[in-house]
Coordinates of N, CA and C and ligand atoms in Angstrom, one line a residue:
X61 N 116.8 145.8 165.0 CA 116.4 146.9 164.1 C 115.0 146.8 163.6
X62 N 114.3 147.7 163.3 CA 112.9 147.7 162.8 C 112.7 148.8 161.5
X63 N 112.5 148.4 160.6 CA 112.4 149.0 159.2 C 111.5 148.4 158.4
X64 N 111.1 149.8 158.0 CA 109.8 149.4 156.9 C 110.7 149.6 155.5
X65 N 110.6 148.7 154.9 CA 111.3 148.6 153.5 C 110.2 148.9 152.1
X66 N 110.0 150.3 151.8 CA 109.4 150.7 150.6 C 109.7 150.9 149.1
X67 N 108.4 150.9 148.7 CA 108.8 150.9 146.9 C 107.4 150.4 146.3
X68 N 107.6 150.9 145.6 CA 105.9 150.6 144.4 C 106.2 149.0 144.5
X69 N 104.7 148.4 143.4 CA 104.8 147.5 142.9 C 106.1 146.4 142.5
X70 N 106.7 145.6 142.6 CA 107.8 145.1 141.7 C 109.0 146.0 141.9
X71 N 109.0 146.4 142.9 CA 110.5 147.1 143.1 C 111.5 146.1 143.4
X72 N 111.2 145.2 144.0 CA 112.2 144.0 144.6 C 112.0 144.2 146.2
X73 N 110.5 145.0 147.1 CA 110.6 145.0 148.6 C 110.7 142.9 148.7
X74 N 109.9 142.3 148.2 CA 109.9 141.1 149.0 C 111.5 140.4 148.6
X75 N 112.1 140.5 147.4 CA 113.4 140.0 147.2 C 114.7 140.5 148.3
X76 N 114.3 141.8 148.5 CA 115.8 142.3 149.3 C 115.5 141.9 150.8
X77 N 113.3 141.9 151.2 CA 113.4 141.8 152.6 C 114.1 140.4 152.9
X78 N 113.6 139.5 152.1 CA 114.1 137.8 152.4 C 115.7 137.5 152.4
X79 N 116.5 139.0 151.7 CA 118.3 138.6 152.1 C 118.1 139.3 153.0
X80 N 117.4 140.1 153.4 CA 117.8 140.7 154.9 C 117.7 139.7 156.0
X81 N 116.6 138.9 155.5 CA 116.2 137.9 156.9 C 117.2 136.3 156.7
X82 N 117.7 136.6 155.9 CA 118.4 135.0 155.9 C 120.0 135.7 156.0
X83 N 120.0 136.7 156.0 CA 122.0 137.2 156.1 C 121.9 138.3 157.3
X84 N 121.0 138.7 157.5 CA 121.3 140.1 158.6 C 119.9 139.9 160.5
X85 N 119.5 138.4 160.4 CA 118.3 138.0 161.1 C 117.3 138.9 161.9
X86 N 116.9 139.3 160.2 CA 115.8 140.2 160.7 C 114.4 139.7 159.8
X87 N 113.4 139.6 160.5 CA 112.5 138.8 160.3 C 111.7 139.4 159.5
X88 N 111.2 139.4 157.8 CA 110.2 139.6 157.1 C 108.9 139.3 157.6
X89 N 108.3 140.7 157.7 CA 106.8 140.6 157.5 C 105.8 141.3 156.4
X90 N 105.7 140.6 155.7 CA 104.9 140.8 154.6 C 103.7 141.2 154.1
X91 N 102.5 141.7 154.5 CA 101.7 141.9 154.4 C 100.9 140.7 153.4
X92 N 101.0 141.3 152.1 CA 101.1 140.6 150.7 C 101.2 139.0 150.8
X93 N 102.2 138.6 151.1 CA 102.2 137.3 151.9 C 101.2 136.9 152.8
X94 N 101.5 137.4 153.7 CA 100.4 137.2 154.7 C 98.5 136.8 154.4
X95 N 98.5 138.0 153.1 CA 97.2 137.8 153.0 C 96.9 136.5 151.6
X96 N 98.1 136.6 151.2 CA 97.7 135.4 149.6 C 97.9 133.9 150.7
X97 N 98.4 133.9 151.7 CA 98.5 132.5 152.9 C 96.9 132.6 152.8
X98 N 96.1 133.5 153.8 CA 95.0 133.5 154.0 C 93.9 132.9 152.5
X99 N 94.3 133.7 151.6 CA 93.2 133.3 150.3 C 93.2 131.9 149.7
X100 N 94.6 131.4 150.6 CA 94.8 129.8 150.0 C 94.2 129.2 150.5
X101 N 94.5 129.4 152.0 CA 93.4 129.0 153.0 C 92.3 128.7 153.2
X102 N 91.5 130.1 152.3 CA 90.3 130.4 152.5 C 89.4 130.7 154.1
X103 N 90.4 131.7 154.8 CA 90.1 131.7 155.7 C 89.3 133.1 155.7
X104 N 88.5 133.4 156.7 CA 87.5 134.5 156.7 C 88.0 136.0 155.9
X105 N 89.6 136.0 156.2 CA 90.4 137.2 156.0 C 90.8 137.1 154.4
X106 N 91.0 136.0 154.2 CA 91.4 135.7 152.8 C 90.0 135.6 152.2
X107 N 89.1 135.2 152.6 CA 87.6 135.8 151.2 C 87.7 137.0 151.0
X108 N 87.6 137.8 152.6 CA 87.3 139.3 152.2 C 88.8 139.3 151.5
X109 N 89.2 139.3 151.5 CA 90.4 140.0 150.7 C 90.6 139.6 149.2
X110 N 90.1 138.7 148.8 CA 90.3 137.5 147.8 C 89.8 138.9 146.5
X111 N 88.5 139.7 146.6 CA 88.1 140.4 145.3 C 89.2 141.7 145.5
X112 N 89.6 142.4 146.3 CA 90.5 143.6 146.1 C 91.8 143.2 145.3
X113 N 92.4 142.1 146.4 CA 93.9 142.0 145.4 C 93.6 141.3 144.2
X114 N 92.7 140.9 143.7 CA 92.8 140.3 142.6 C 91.9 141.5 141.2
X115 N 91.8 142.4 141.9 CA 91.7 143.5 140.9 C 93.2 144.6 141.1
X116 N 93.5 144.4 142.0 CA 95.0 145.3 142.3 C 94.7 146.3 143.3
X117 N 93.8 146.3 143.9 CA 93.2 147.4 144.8 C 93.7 147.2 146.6
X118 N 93.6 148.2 147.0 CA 93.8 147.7 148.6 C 92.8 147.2 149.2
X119 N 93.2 146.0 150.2 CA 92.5 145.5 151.1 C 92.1 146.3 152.3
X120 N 91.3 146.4 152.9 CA 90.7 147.5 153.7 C 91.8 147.4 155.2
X121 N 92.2 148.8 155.3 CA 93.2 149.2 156.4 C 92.9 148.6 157.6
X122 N 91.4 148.4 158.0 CA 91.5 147.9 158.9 C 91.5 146.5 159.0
X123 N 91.6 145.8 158.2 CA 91.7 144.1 157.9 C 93.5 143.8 158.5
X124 N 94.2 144.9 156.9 CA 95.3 144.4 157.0 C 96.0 145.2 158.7
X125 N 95.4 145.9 159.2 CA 96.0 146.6 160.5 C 96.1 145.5 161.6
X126 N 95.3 144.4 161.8 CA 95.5 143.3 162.3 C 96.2 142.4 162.1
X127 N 96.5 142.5 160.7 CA 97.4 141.2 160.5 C 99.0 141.5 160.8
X128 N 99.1 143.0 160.2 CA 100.4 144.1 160.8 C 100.8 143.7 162.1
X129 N 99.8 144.2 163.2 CA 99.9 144.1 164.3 C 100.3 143.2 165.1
X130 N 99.6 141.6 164.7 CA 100.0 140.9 165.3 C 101.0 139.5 164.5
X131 N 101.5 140.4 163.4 CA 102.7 139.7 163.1 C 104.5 140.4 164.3
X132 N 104.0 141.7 164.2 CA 105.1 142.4 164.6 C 105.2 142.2 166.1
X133 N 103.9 141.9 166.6 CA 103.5 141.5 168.1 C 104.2 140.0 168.4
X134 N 104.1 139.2 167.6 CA 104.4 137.9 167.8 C 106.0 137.7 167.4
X135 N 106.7 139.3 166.6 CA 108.0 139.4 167.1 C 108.9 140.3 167.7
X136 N 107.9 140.2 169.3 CA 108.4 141.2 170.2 C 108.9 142.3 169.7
X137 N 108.3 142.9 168.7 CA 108.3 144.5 168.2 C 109.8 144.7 168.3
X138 N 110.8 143.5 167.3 CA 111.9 144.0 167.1 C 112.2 142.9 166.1
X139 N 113.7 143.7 165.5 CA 114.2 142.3 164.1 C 112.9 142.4 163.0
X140 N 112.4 143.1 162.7 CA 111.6 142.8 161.2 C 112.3 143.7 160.4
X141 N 111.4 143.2 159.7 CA 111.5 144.4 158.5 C 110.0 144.5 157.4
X142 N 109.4 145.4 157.2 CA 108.0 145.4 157.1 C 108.2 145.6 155.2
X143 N 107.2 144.6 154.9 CA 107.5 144.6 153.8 C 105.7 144.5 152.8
X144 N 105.7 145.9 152.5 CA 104.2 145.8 151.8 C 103.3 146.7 153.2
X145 N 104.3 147.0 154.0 CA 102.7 148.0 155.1 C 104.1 148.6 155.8
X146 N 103.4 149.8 155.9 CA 102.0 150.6 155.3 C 102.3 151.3 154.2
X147 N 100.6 150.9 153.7 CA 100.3 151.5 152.4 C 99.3 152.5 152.4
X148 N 98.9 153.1 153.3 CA 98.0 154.0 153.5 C 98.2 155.0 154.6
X149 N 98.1 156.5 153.9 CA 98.1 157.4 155.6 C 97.8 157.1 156.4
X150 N 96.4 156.4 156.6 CA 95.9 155.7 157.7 C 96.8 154.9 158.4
X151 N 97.2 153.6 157.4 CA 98.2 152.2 158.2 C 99.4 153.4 158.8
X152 N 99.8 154.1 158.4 CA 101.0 155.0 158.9 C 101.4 155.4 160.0
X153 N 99.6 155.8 160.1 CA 99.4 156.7 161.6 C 99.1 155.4 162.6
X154 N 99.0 154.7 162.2 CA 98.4 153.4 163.2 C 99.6 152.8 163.8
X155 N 100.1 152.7 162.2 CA 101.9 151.8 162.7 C 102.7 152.5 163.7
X156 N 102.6 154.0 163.6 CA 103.5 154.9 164.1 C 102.9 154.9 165.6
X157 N 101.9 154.9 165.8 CA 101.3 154.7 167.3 C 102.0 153.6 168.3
X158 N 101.1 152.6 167.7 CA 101.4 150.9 167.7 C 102.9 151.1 168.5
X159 N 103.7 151.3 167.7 CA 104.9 151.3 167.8 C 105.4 152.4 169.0
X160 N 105.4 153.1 169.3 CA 105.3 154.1 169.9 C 104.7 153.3 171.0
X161 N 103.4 153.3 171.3 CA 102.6 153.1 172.7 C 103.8 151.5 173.5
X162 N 104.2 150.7 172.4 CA 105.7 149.6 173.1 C 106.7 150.0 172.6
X163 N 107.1 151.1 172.5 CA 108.6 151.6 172.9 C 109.5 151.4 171.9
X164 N 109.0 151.1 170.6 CA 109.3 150.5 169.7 C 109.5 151.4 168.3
X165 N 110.3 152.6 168.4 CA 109.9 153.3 167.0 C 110.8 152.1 166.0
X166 N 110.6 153.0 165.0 CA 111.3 152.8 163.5 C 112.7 153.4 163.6
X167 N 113.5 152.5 162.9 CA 115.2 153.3 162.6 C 115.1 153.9 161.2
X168 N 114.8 153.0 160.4 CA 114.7 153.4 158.9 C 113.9 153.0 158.0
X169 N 113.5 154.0 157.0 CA 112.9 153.5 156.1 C 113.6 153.9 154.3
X170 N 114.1 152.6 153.9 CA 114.8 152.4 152.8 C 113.6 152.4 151.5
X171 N 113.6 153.5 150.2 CA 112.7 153.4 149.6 C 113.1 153.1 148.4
X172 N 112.5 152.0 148.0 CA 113.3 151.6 146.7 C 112.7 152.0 145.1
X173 N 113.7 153.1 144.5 CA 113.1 154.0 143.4 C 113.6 153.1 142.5
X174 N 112.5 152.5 141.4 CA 112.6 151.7 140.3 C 111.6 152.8 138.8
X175 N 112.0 152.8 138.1 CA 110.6 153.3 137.1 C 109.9 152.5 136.5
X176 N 108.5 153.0 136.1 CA 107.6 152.1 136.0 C 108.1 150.7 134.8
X177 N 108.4 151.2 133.6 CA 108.8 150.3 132.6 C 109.9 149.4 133.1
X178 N 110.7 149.2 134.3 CA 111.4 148.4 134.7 C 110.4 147.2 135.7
X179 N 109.2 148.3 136.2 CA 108.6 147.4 136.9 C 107.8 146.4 135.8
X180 N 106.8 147.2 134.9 CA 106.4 146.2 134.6 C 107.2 144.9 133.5
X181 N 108.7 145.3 132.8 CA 108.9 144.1 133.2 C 109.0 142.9 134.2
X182 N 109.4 143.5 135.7 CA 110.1 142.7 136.5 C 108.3 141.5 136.9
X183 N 107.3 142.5 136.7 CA 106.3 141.5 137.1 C 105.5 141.0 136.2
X184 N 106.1 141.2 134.7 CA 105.2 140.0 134.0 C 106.8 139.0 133.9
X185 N 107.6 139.3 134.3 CA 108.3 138.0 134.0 C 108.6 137.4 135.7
X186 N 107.9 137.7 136.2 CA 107.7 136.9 137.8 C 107.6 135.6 137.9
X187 N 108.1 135.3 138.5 CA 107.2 133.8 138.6 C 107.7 133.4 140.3
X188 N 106.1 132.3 141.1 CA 106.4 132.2 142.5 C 106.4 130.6 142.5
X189 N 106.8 130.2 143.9 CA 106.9 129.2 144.1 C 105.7 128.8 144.7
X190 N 104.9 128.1 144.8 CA 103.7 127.5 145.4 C 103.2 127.7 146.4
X191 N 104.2 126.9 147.0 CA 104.6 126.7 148.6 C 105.1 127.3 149.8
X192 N 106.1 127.4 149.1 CA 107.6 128.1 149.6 C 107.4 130.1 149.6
X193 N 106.8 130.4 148.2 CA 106.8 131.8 148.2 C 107.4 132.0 147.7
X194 N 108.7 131.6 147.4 CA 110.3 132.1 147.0 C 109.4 132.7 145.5
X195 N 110.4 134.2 144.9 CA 110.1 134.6 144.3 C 111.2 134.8 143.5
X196 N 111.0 134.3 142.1 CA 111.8 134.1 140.3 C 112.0 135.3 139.6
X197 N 112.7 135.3 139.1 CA 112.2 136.4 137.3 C 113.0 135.5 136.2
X198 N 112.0 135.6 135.1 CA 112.6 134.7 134.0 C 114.2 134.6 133.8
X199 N 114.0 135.9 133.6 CA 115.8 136.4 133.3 C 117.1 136.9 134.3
X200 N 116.7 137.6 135.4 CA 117.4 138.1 136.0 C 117.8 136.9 137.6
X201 N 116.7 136.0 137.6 CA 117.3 135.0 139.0 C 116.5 133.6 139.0
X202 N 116.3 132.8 137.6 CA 115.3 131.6 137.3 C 115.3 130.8 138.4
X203 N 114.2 130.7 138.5 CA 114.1 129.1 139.5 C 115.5 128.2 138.9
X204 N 115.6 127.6 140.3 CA 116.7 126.6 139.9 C 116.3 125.4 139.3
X205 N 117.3 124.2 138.6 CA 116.8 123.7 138.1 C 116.1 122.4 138.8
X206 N 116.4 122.5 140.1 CA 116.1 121.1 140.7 C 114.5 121.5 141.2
X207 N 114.1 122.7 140.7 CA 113.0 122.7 141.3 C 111.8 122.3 140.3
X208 N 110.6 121.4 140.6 CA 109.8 121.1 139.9 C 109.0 121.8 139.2
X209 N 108.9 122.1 138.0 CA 108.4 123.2 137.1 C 106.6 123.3 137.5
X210 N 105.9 122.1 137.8 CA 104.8 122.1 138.2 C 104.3 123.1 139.8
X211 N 105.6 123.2 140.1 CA 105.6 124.3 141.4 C 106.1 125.9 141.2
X212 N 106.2 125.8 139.7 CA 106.1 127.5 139.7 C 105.3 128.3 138.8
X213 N 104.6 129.2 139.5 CA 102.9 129.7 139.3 C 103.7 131.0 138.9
X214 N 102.4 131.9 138.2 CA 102.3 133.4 138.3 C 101.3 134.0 138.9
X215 N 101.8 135.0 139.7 CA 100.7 135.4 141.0 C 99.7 136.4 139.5
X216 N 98.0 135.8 140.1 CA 96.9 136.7 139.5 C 96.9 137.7 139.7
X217 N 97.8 138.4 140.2 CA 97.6 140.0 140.0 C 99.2 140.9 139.3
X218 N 99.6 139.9 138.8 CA 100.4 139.7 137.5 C 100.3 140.4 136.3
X219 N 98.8 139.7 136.0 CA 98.4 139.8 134.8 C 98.3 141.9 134.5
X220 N 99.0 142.0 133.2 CA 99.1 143.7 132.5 C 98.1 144.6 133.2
X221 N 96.7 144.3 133.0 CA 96.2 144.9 133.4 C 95.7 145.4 135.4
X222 N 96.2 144.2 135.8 CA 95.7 144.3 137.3 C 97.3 145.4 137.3
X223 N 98.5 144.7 137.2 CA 99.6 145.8 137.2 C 99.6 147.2 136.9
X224 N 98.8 147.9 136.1 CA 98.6 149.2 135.8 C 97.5 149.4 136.7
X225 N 97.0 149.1 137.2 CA 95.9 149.0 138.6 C 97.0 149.8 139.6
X226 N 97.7 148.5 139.9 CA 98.7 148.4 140.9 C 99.2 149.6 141.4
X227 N 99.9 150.0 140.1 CA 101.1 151.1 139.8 C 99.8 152.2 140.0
X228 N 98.7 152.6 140.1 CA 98.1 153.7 140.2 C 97.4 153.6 141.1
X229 N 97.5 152.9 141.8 CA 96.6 152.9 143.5 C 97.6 152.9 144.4
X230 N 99.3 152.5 143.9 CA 100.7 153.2 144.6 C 100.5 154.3 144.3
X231 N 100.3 155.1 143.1 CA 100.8 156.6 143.2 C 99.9 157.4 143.6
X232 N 98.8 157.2 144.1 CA 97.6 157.7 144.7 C 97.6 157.5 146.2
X233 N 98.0 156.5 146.7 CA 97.5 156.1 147.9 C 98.6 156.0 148.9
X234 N 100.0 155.6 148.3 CA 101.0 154.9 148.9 C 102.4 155.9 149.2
X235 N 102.2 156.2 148.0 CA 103.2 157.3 147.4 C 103.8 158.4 148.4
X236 N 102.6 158.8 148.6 CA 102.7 160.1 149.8 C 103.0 159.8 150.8
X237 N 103.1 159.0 151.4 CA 103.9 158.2 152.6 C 105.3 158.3 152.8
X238 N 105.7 158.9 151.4 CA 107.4 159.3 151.2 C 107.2 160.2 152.3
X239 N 106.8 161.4 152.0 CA 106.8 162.4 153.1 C 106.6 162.3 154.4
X240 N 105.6 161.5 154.6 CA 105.5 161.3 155.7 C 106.4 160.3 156.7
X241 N 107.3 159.8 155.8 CA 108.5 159.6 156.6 C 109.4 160.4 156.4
X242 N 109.9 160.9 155.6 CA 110.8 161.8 155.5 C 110.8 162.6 156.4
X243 N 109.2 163.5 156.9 CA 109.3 164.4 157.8 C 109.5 164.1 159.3
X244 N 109.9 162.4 159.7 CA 110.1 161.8 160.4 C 111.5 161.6 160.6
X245 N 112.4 162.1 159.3 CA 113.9 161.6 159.4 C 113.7 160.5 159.1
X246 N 113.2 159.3 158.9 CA 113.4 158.0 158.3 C 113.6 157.9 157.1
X247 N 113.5 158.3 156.1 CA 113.3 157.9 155.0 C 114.5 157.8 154.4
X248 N 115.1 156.8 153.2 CA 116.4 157.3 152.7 C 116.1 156.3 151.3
X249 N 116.2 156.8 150.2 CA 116.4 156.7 148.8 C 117.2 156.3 148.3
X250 N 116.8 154.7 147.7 CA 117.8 154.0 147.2 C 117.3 153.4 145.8
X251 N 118.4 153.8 145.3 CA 118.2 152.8 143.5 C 118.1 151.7 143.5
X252 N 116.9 151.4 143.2 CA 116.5 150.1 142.7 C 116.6 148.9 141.8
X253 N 117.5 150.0 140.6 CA 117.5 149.5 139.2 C 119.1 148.6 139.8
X254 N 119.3 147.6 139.2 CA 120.4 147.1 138.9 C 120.7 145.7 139.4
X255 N 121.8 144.9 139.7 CA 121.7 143.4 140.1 C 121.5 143.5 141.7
X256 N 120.6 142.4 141.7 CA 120.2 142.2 143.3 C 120.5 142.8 144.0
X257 N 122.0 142.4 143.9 CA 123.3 141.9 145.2 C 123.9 143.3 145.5
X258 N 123.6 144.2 144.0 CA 124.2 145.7 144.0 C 122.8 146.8 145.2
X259 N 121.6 146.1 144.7 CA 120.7 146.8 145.8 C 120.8 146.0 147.0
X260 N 121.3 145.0 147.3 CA 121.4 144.9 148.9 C 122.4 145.8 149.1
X261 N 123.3 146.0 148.9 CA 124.6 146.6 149.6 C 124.0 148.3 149.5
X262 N 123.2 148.7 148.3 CA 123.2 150.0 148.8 C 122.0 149.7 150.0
X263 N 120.9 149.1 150.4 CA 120.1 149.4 150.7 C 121.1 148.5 153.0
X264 N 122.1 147.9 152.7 CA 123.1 147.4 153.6 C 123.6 148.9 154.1
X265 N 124.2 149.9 152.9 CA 124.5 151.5 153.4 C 123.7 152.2 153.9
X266 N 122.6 152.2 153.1 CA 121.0 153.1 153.8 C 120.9 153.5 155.1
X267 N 121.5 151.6 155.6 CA 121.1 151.0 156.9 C 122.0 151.7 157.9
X268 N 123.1 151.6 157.7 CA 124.2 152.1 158.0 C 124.0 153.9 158.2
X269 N 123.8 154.4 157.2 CA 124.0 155.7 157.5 C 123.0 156.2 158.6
X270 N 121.1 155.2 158.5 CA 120.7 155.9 159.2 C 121.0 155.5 160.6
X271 N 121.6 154.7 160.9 CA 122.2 154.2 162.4 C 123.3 155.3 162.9
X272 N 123.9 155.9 161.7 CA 125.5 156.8 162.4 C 124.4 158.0 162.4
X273 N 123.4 158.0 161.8 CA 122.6 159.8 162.2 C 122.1 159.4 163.2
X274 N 121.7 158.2 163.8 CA 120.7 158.2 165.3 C 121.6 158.3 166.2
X275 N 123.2 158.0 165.8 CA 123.8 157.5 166.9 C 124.2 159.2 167.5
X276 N 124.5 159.8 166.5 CA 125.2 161.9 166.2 C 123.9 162.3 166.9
X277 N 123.0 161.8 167.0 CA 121.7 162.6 167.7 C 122.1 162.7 169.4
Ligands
AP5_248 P1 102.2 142.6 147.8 O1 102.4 141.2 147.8 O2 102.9 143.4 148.9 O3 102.6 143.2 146.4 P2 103.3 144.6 145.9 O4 103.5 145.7 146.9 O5 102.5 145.0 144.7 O6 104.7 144.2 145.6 P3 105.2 142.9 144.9 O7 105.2 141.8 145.8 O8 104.5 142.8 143.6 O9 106.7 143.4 144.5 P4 108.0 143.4 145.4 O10 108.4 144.8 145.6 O11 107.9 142.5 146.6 O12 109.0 142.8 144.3 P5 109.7 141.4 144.2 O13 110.8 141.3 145.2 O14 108.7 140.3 144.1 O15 100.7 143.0 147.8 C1 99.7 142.3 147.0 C2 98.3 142.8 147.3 O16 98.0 142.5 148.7 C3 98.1 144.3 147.1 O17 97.8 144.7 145.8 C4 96.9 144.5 148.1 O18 95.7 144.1 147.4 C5 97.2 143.6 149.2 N1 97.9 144.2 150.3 C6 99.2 143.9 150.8 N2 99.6 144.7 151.7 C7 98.6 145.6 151.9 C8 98.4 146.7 152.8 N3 99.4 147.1 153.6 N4 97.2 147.4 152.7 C9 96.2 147.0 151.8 N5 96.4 146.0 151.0 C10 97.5 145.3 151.0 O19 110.4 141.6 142.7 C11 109.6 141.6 141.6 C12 110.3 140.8 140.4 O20 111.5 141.4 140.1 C13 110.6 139.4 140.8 O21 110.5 138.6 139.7 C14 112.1 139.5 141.2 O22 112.8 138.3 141.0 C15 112.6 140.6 140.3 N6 113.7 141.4 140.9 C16 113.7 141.9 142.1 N7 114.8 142.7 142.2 C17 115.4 142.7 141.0 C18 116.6 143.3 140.5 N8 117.4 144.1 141.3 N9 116.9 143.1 139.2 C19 116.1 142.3 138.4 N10 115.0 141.7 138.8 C20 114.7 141.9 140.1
MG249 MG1 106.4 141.3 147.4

């Protein structure tokens, strides 16, 4: 299956894509990920990128179009689930090609509606793991206890102010992408608000319903 899994800032896309990939073996690719690996790195892609996300801004479409590309390439354009791309009309039209020219459309796209005041608690009480990536919230799923407290950070674009960045360079830039899958038949609307395990299973139906509409096609 191939799905792009959407939602502003702090919706829970990287929490739900990682049960999809450890319960349903479909492979997370992350964008967001991908490029904070690079900045650790300090590799050519992670400088350039290093001043945008750390003001909350996008990294230029055609940076991140490559890294898209040949994550989804290196998994034979099936089993993901795209998490953080696309964020731009542009990545949209690229992805939808890409995909297209190997035979490879989209089934669904699950969009996860949270409001803002839920988001910005969910990302000032974030917390990541170093290493690993695994992603915390103080209250709703704490690091476990065996894990060493010296290994859980708060990502710099965290901070109040880059978040109100965030949330307004989604509703400018990102936002309208609803439509443009919708007018594709992909898109399907799922609540975001509530325990984890309650948004996997709706976003587990999502999945489901848009399979019995491709199948009635
Ligand atoms: P990215 O890493 O993709 O960040 P984002 O889209 O802003 O989303 P987040 O990772 O902040 O949130 P999430 O939806 O994954 O939520 P999470 O599961 O962590 O991108 C970072 C930057 O990279 C961008 O700003 C940009 O600069 C650049 N970039 C990336 N892709 C790009 C692209 N395509 N084009 C251009 N630039 C790009 O959950 C949030 C918190 O809530 C966690 O603490 C979690 O534990 C908690 N939580 C989750 N679900 C629930 C729940 N149901 N109840 C309670 N708490 C919950
Ligand atoms: Mg994420």
């Amino acid at each position: 299956m191939r799905i792009v899994l959407f939602g502003p800032p702090g919706a829970g896309k990287g929490t739900q894509a990682r049960l999809l990939e450890e319960r349903h073996s479909l492979t997370q690719i992350a964008t967001g990920d991908i490029i904070r690996e690079a900045m650790k790195n300090e590799t050519p892609v992670g400088k350039e990128a290093k001043s945008y996300v750390e003001k909350g801004e996008l990294v230029p479409d055609s940076v991140v179009r490559k890294l898209a590309e040949q994550a989804i390439a290196d998994q034979d354009f099936d089993d993901f689930v795209l998490d953080g791309y696309p964020r731009t009309t542009q990545q949209a039209e690229w992805l939808t090609a890409f995909l297209e020219e190997n035979d490879a459309p989209l089934h669904a796209v699950p969009s996860l509606h949270v409001p803002d005041d839920v988001i910005v608690d969910r990302l000032s009480k974030r917390r990541m793991h170093k290493e690993t990536g695994d992603t915390y919230h103080l209250d709703h799923n704490p690091p476990p206890a065996d894990v060493d407290d010296d290994m859980i950070i708060q990502r710099d674009d965290d901070r109040p102010e880059t978040v109100r960045n965030r949330l307004a360079v989604y509703r400018d830039e990102t936002e309208p992408l609803e439509e443009y899958y919708r007018e594709r038949d992909l898109l399907v609307v799922v609540n975001g608000v509530g325990d984890i395990e309650d948004v996997h299973g709706r976003i587990l139906d999502a999945l489901e319903q848009a399979q019995t509409s491709a199948r009635a096609e």
